[in-house]
Short mmCIF file of N, CA and C in Angstrom, two decimals:
data_model
loop_
_atom_site.label_atom_id
_atom_site.label_comp_id
_atom_site.label_asym_id
_atom_site.label_seq_id
_atom_site.Cartn_x
_atom_site.Cartn_y
_atom_site.Cartn_z
N SER J 1 -2.49 243.82 -1.94
CA SER J 1 -2.56 244.75 -1.56
C SER J 1 -3.98 244.90 -1.07
N TYR J 2 -4.93 243.74 -1.41
CA TYR J 2 -6.74 243.64 -1.18
C TYR J 2 -6.82 244.17 0.34
N LEU J 3 -5.25 243.27 1.67
CA LEU J 3 -5.47 243.39 2.78
C LEU J 3 -4.90 244.80 3.15
N PHE J 4 -4.00 245.40 2.56
CA PHE J 4 -3.29 246.49 2.82
C PHE J 4 -4.18 247.55 2.73
N VAL J 5 -4.99 247.69 1.90
CA VAL J 5 -6.49 248.36 1.44
C VAL J 5 -7.26 247.97 2.96
N LYS J 6 -7.83 247.31 2.66
CA LYS J 6 -8.70 247.03 3.92
C LYS J 6 -8.31 247.40 5.66
N TYR J 7 -6.94 246.93 5.80
CA TYR J 7 -6.66 247.31 6.99
C TYR J 7 -5.90 248.62 6.87
N GLY J 8 -5.83 249.73 6.42
CA GLY J 8 -5.43 250.74 6.01
C GLY J 8 -4.44 250.47 6.62
N VAL J 9 -3.42 249.65 6.21
CA VAL J 9 -1.60 249.70 6.62
C VAL J 9 -0.81 249.29 5.33
N THR J 10 0.39 249.91 5.82
CA THR J 10 1.28 250.12 4.13
C THR J 10 2.39 248.67 4.18
N PRO J 11 2.78 247.97 3.35
CA PRO J 11 4.07 246.57 3.31
C PRO J 11 4.91 247.35 4.81
N SER J 12 4.92 248.27 4.93
CA SER J 12 6.06 248.88 5.71
C SER J 12 5.75 248.27 7.35
N GLN J 13 4.79 248.02 7.65
CA GLN J 13 3.49 248.05 8.88
C GLN J 13 3.30 246.81 8.79
N CYS J 14 3.79 245.55 8.09
CA CYS J 14 2.95 244.20 8.42
C CYS J 14 4.31 243.26 8.36
N VAL J 15 4.35 242.76 9.06
CA VAL J 15 5.20 241.10 8.75
C VAL J 15 4.54 240.36 8.65
N PHE J 16 5.43 239.28 7.97
CA PHE J 16 4.30 238.09 7.59
C PHE J 16 5.32 236.45 7.97
N VAL J 17 4.86 235.86 8.50
CA VAL J 17 5.12 234.66 9.15
C VAL J 17 5.13 233.23 8.52
N THR J 18 6.11 233.02 7.44
CA THR J 18 5.71 231.49 7.14
C THR J 18 6.74 230.62 7.13
N ASP J 19 6.53 229.25 6.59
CA ASP J 19 7.03 228.06 6.68
C ASP J 19 8.06 227.65 5.33
N THR J 20 7.87 228.39 4.53
CA THR J 20 8.32 228.15 3.36
C THR J 20 8.73 229.24 2.55
N ILE J 21 10.01 228.89 1.78
CA ILE J 21 11.32 230.01 0.84
C ILE J 21 10.24 230.35 0.06
N GLY J 22 9.46 229.96 -1.14
CA GLY J 22 8.31 230.52 -2.17
C GLY J 22 7.70 231.66 -1.24
N ASP J 23 7.14 231.60 -0.23
CA ASP J 23 6.48 232.68 0.75
C ASP J 23 7.08 233.48 0.66
N VAL J 24 8.37 233.40 1.12
CA VAL J 24 9.56 234.24 1.54
C VAL J 24 9.37 235.59 0.56
N LEU J 25 9.80 234.73 -0.92
CA LEU J 25 10.27 235.26 -2.13
C LEU J 25 8.66 236.11 -2.75
N GLU J 26 8.04 235.75 -2.45
CA GLU J 26 6.32 236.59 -2.45
C GLU J 26 6.15 237.20 -1.54
N SER J 27 6.37 237.69 -0.38
CA SER J 27 6.27 238.60 0.18
C SER J 27 7.60 239.10 0.10
N ARG J 28 8.77 239.62 0.07
CA ARG J 28 9.47 240.24 -0.31
C ARG J 28 9.28 241.14 -1.79
N ARG J 29 8.47 240.71 -2.79
CA ARG J 29 7.80 241.41 -4.22
C ARG J 29 6.59 242.07 -3.62
N ALA J 30 6.16 241.72 -2.44
CA ALA J 30 4.85 242.53 -1.81
C ALA J 30 5.34 243.57 -0.64
N GLY J 31 7.22 243.90 -0.79
CA GLY J 31 7.45 245.07 -0.03
C GLY J 31 7.09 244.33 1.70
N VAL J 32 7.12 243.18 2.00
CA VAL J 32 6.65 242.72 3.54
C VAL J 32 7.78 241.86 4.00
N ASP J 33 8.34 242.47 4.99
CA ASP J 33 9.51 242.16 6.19
C ASP J 33 8.84 240.45 6.47
N THR J 34 9.74 239.92 6.88
CA THR J 34 9.42 238.36 6.48
C THR J 34 10.16 237.74 7.71
N ILE J 35 9.50 236.90 8.98
CA ILE J 35 9.94 235.87 9.58
C ILE J 35 9.92 234.36 9.20
N ALA J 36 11.15 234.29 9.37
CA ALA J 36 10.86 232.18 8.85
C ALA J 36 10.60 231.38 10.11
N ALA J 37 9.50 230.50 9.86
CA ALA J 37 9.06 229.70 10.86
C ALA J 37 9.79 228.65 10.63
N THR J 38 10.98 227.84 11.23
CA THR J 38 11.07 226.40 10.91
C THR J 38 10.50 224.91 11.76
N TRP J 39 9.36 225.50 11.87
CA TRP J 39 8.73 224.06 12.49
C TRP J 39 7.95 224.09 11.63
N GLY J 40 7.80 223.95 10.50
CA GLY J 40 6.65 224.36 9.61
C GLY J 40 7.20 222.85 8.47
N LEU J 41 7.26 223.41 7.32
CA LEU J 41 7.64 222.51 6.06
C LEU J 41 8.88 222.68 6.07
N HIS J 42 10.06 224.00 5.68
CA HIS J 42 11.10 224.08 6.09
C HIS J 42 11.99 223.97 7.30
N LYS J 43 13.29 223.61 6.73
CA LYS J 43 14.39 223.26 7.84
C LYS J 43 14.92 224.79 7.78
N LYS J 44 15.63 225.10 9.01
CA LYS J 44 16.61 226.49 8.73
C LYS J 44 17.28 226.93 7.99
N GLU J 45 18.13 225.45 7.96
CA GLU J 45 19.14 225.55 6.69
C GLU J 45 18.35 226.25 4.82
N VAL J 46 17.26 226.47 4.90
CA VAL J 46 16.89 226.46 3.60
C VAL J 46 16.65 228.39 3.58
N PHE J 47 16.75 228.75 4.88
CA PHE J 47 16.01 230.02 4.60
C PHE J 47 17.78 231.18 5.06
N GLU J 48 18.48 229.93 5.22
CA GLU J 48 19.85 230.88 5.85
C GLU J 48 20.58 232.15 5.02
N ASP J 49 20.05 232.05 3.61
CA ASP J 49 20.56 232.95 2.49
C ASP J 49 19.08 233.91 2.58
N ALA J 50 18.63 233.49 2.68
CA ALA J 50 16.94 234.59 2.49
C ALA J 50 17.31 235.92 3.19
N ASP J 51 16.65 237.17 2.63
CA ASP J 51 16.70 237.90 3.02
C ASP J 51 15.19 238.22 4.18
N LEU J 52 15.30 237.93 5.18
CA LEU J 52 14.25 237.83 6.43
C LEU J 52 14.68 238.85 7.28
N LEU J 53 13.69 239.59 8.04
CA LEU J 53 13.36 240.14 9.57
C LEU J 53 14.18 239.39 10.19
N GLY J 54 14.16 237.87 10.09
CA GLY J 54 14.56 236.97 11.34
C GLY J 54 14.14 235.59 11.26
N ILE J 55 14.94 234.72 11.87
CA ILE J 55 14.82 233.13 11.85
C ILE J 55 14.13 232.94 13.37
N ALA J 56 12.80 232.06 13.36
CA ALA J 56 12.15 231.66 14.66
C ALA J 56 12.34 229.94 14.72
N THR J 57 12.80 229.52 15.53
CA THR J 57 12.63 228.06 16.16
C THR J 57 11.78 227.85 16.69
N LYS J 58 10.61 228.67 17.36
CA LYS J 58 9.42 228.48 18.39
C LYS J 58 8.77 229.11 17.92
N PRO J 59 7.88 229.14 18.39
CA PRO J 59 6.63 230.64 18.14
C PRO J 59 6.94 231.92 19.30
N SER J 60 7.41 231.22 20.43
CA SER J 60 7.81 232.59 21.64
C SER J 60 9.06 233.46 20.90
N GLU J 61 9.36 233.05 19.64
CA GLU J 61 10.99 234.11 19.36
C GLU J 61 10.14 235.30 18.33
N ILE J 62 9.00 234.89 17.43
CA ILE J 62 8.59 235.67 17.08
C ILE J 62 8.36 237.34 17.45
N LEU J 63 8.03 237.16 18.51
CA LEU J 63 8.07 238.85 19.03
C LEU J 63 9.36 239.50 19.35
N ASP J 64 10.02 238.78 19.75
CA ASP J 64 11.45 238.93 20.48
C ASP J 64 12.05 239.17 18.55
N ILE J 65 12.02 238.72 17.56
CA ILE J 65 12.75 239.05 16.31
C ILE J 65 11.92 240.46 16.14
N ILE J 66 10.68 240.96 16.13
CA ILE J 66 9.46 242.12 16.01
C ILE J 66 9.96 243.43 16.77
N ASN J 67 10.11 243.18 17.99
CA ASN J 67 10.97 244.07 18.81
C ASN J 67 12.19 244.02 18.86
N SER J 68 12.75 243.57 18.07
CA SER J 68 14.75 244.05 18.00
C SER J 68 14.95 245.00 16.78
#
């Protein structure tokens, strides 16, 4: 909530990009949509059943997911 107040945004105006399933769970608690990045700690299969905005297999896909 600190960042929401600091930048004057709501969770629905934010997107979180992460490479761990634990971060996905935390972002869901905060009400922030999440994009999983598969080039980090966890691979795509770990994220397939998660509630995500999308799964990016390379950085260039992040904006495509946000804009879709």
